Tab-separated table of C-alpha atoms in Angstrom:
chain	number	residue	atom	x	y	z
O	1	LEU	CA	-4.741	12.824	-10.991
O	2	THR	CA	-4.815	9.934	-8.367
O	3	CYS	CA	-3.076	6.474	-9.518
O	4	PRO	CA	-2.750	2.879	-7.425
O	5	ILE	CA	0.863	3.463	-7.000
O	6	TYR	CA	0.668	7.085	-4.956
O	7	LEU	CA	-2.082	5.839	-3.102
O	8	ALA	CA	-0.137	2.541	-1.793
O	9	ALA	CA	2.895	5.628	-1.197
O	10	LEU	CA	0.665	7.640	1.096
O	11	GLY	CA	-0.299	4.375	2.556
O	12	ARG	CA	2.820	3.323	3.425
O	13	GLU	CA	4.008	6.769	4.577
O	14	ALA	CA	0.886	6.985	6.844
O	15	ALA	CA	1.638	3.572	7.991
O	16	PHE	CA	5.495	4.089	8.881
O	17	GLY	CA	5.826	7.901	9.270
O	18	ASP	CA	7.680	8.171	6.058
O	19	MET	CA	7.347	7.568	2.066
O	20	VAL	CA	9.581	5.524	0.349
O	21	LYS	CA	10.692	6.196	-3.408
O	22	PRO	CA	8.338	3.365	-4.692
O	23	PHE	CA	9.982	2.093	-7.191
O	24	VAL	CA	13.365	0.298	-6.402
O	25	LEU	CA	15.816	-0.629	-9.648
O	26	LYS	CA	18.297	-3.629	-9.074
O	27	ASN	CA	20.633	-3.023	-11.709
O	28	ILE	CA	20.587	-1.320	-15.127
O	29	VAL	CA	21.524	-3.849	-17.289
O	30	ASP	CA	22.621	-3.814	-20.966
O	31	THR	CA	19.791	-5.136	-23.527
O	32	ASN	CA	22.213	-6.947	-25.353
O	33	ASN	CA	23.759	-8.928	-22.775
O	34	PHE	CA	21.329	-9.241	-19.565
O	35	SER	CA	24.518	-10.739	-17.353
O	36	SER	CA	26.397	-7.073	-18.141
O	37	ILE	CA	25.656	-4.353	-15.503
O	38	ILE	CA	25.949	-1.088	-16.757
O	39	SER	CA	24.757	0.522	-13.064
O	40	THR	CA	23.489	0.105	-9.955
O	41	GLY	CA	20.193	1.264	-9.385
O	42	SER	CA	18.096	2.723	-6.563
O	43	GLN	CA	19.039	2.240	-3.183
O	44	GLY	CA	15.831	0.080	-1.029
O	45	ASN	CA	14.147	2.710	1.527
O	46	GLU	CA	14.615	6.217	0.055
O	47	ILE	CA	12.971	8.519	1.680
O	48	ILE	CA	11.070	11.337	0.154
O	49	ALA	CA	8.653	13.214	2.414
O	50	SER	CA	8.078	12.271	5.833
O	51	ILE	CA	4.423	13.191	8.246
O	52	PRO	CA	6.125	14.875	11.080
O	53	GLU	CA	6.800	13.210	14.262
O	54	ASN	CA	4.327	15.148	16.409
O	55	LEU	CA	0.918	13.834	14.241
O	56	ARG	CA	1.664	10.072	13.058
O	57	GLN	CA	-0.699	8.345	15.962
O	58	ASN	CA	-3.316	10.898	15.574
O	59	LEU	CA	-3.188	9.796	11.921
O	60	LEU	CA	-2.629	5.723	12.558
O	61	ASP	CA	-5.717	6.440	15.087
O	62	GLY	CA	-8.065	8.056	12.312
O	63	MET	CA	-7.418	5.284	10.076
O	64	ASN	CA	-6.831	2.704	12.713
O	65	GLY	CA	-10.989	4.059	12.731
O	66	VAL	CA	-11.843	3.811	9.398
O	67	ALA	CA	-10.403	-0.008	9.653
O	68	SER	CA	-12.775	-0.759	12.343
O	69	ASN	CA	-15.781	1.000	10.445
O	70	LEU	CA	-14.956	-0.944	7.510
O	71	GLY	CA	-15.205	-4.293	9.812
O	72	VAL	CA	-12.219	-5.402	7.594
O	73	SER	CA	-10.430	-8.445	9.623
O	74	VAL	CA	-6.708	-8.867	9.625
O	75	PRO	CA	-5.180	-12.067	11.503
O	76	GLN	CA	-3.378	-11.206	15.249
O	77	GLY	CA	0.266	-9.848	14.759
O	78	TYR	CA	-1.537	-7.797	12.569
O	79	THR	CA	-3.045	-3.765	12.212
O	80	LEU	CA	-5.376	-2.357	9.525
O	81	TYR	CA	-4.786	1.100	9.079
O	82	ALA	CA	-7.041	1.894	6.134
O	83	LYS	CA	-8.523	5.657	3.967
O	84	THR	CA	-11.002	5.214	1.970
O	85	GLY	CA	-12.469	7.578	-0.486
O	86	THR	CA	-12.731	8.736	-4.374
O	87	ALA	CA	-9.897	8.886	-6.260
O	88	GLU	CA	-10.032	10.964	-9.639
O	89	THR	CA	-8.714	9.091	-12.395
O	90	TRP	CA	-7.654	9.671	-16.198
O	91	LEU	CA	-10.625	7.273	-16.484
O	92	GLY	CA	-13.355	9.669	-14.409
O	93	ASP	CA	-13.915	8.489	-10.371
O	94	PHE	CA	-13.186	5.534	-8.627
O	95	LEU	CA	-13.703	4.667	-5.662
O	96	TYR	CA	-10.720	3.711	-3.009
O	97	ILE	CA	-9.726	1.688	-0.326
O	98	THR	CA	-5.985	2.322	1.142
O	99	GLY	CA	-4.690	0.080	3.282
O	100	CYS	CA	-1.568	-1.119	5.707
O	101	VAL	CA	-1.899	-4.595	7.162
O	102	LYS	CA	0.687	-3.719	8.911
O	103	ASN	CA	3.062	-6.794	11.024
O	104	SER	CA	3.410	-5.712	14.665
O	105	ASN	CA	7.199	-6.863	14.101
O	106	ASP	CA	7.880	-4.491	10.935
O	107	THR	CA	9.141	-1.276	11.473
O	108	GLY	CA	9.760	-0.364	7.903
O	109	SER	CA	12.805	-0.334	7.400
O	110	ALA	CA	13.788	-3.753	6.205
O	111	THR	CA	14.378	-4.467	2.744
O	112	TYR	CA	13.999	-8.104	0.918
O	113	GLU	CA	15.472	-9.464	-1.809
O	114	THR	CA	13.107	-12.159	-2.060
O	115	TYR	CA	9.462	-12.941	-0.186
O	116	GLU	CA	10.317	-15.930	1.023
O	117	ASN	CA	10.332	-14.853	5.022
O	118	TYR	CA	8.237	-12.096	4.130
O	119	GLY	CA	5.826	-13.286	6.367
O	120	ASN	CA	6.816	-13.032	9.419
O	121	SER	CA	7.644	-9.620	9.938
O	122	GLY	CA	6.366	-7.933	6.399
O	123	SER	CA	3.492	-5.734	6.111
O	124	TYR	CA	1.241	-4.858	3.248
O	125	ILE	CA	0.282	-2.074	1.198
O	126	ILE	CA	-2.781	-3.148	-0.197
O	127	VAL	CA	-4.729	-0.322	-2.861
O	128	LEU	CA	-8.541	-1.459	-3.647
O	129	GLN	CA	-10.217	0.963	-6.909
O	130	VAL	CA	-13.467	-0.007	-7.915
O	131	GLN	CA	-14.097	1.710	-11.902
O	132	ASN	CA	-17.737	2.182	-12.442
O	133	PRO	CA	-19.509	1.745	-9.361
O	134	ASP	CA	-22.400	2.237	-9.779
O	135	TYR	CA	-22.471	-0.912	-11.991
O	136	HIS	CA	-21.604	-2.319	-8.590
O	137	GLY	CA	-23.859	-1.227	-6.651
O	138	PHE	CA	-21.525	1.180	-4.700
O	139	LYS	CA	-22.155	4.899	-3.574
O	140	PHE	CA	-19.055	4.855	-0.615
O	141	ALA	CA	-15.756	2.839	-0.821
O	142	SER	CA	-16.495	1.419	2.404
O	143	GLU	CA	-19.623	-0.941	0.051
O	144	SER	CA	-16.617	-2.575	-0.961
O	145	ALA	CA	-15.389	-3.715	2.086
O	146	ARG	CA	-16.039	-7.395	1.281
O	147	LEU	CA	-13.935	-6.703	-1.610
O	148	TYR	CA	-10.972	-5.313	0.571
O	149	GLN	CA	-11.395	-7.855	2.829
O	150	GLY	CA	-11.030	-10.884	0.196
O	151	ILE	CA	-7.852	-9.140	-1.007
O	152	VAL	CA	-6.637	-9.153	2.910
O	153	ASP	CA	-7.172	-12.940	3.244
O	154	ILE	CA	-5.344	-13.665	0.139
O	155	ALA	CA	-2.379	-11.292	1.274
O	156	VAL	CA	-1.929	-12.540	4.802
O	157	GLY	CA	-3.276	-16.277	3.945
O	158	ASN	CA	-6.082	-15.705	6.520
């Protein structure tokens, strides 16, 4: 079964070559005293899977082609890599678009304490899942590209 966090992790892996642990905990604290740290949390960018170097560019080229076919635009300085499909979930099938709006300055190795300066170098992994696609008039995920465009516009301030 496919969940959005897994699709996001896959999108990140495709764009940067490595899948990092999707959950990062800053600290584990005492629930009775939140200023008391019991132990430090997980480290950012902990790699849990990688795409072989020799396959990465072909994957990016294919995902860039999918993005071009969707007609979703991104601002200068960004490239969109996308994958569409049907996700099997515990609530039935969902249509999805998973993509990375990759900032040309992003190497995938930075970590951020806040999102204050994120727009200068950060990329965005955006997952759109459409439940009950027939109700919305969608037979294929690509038909929901206008919804995806709206989310991209919000994320990058387009």
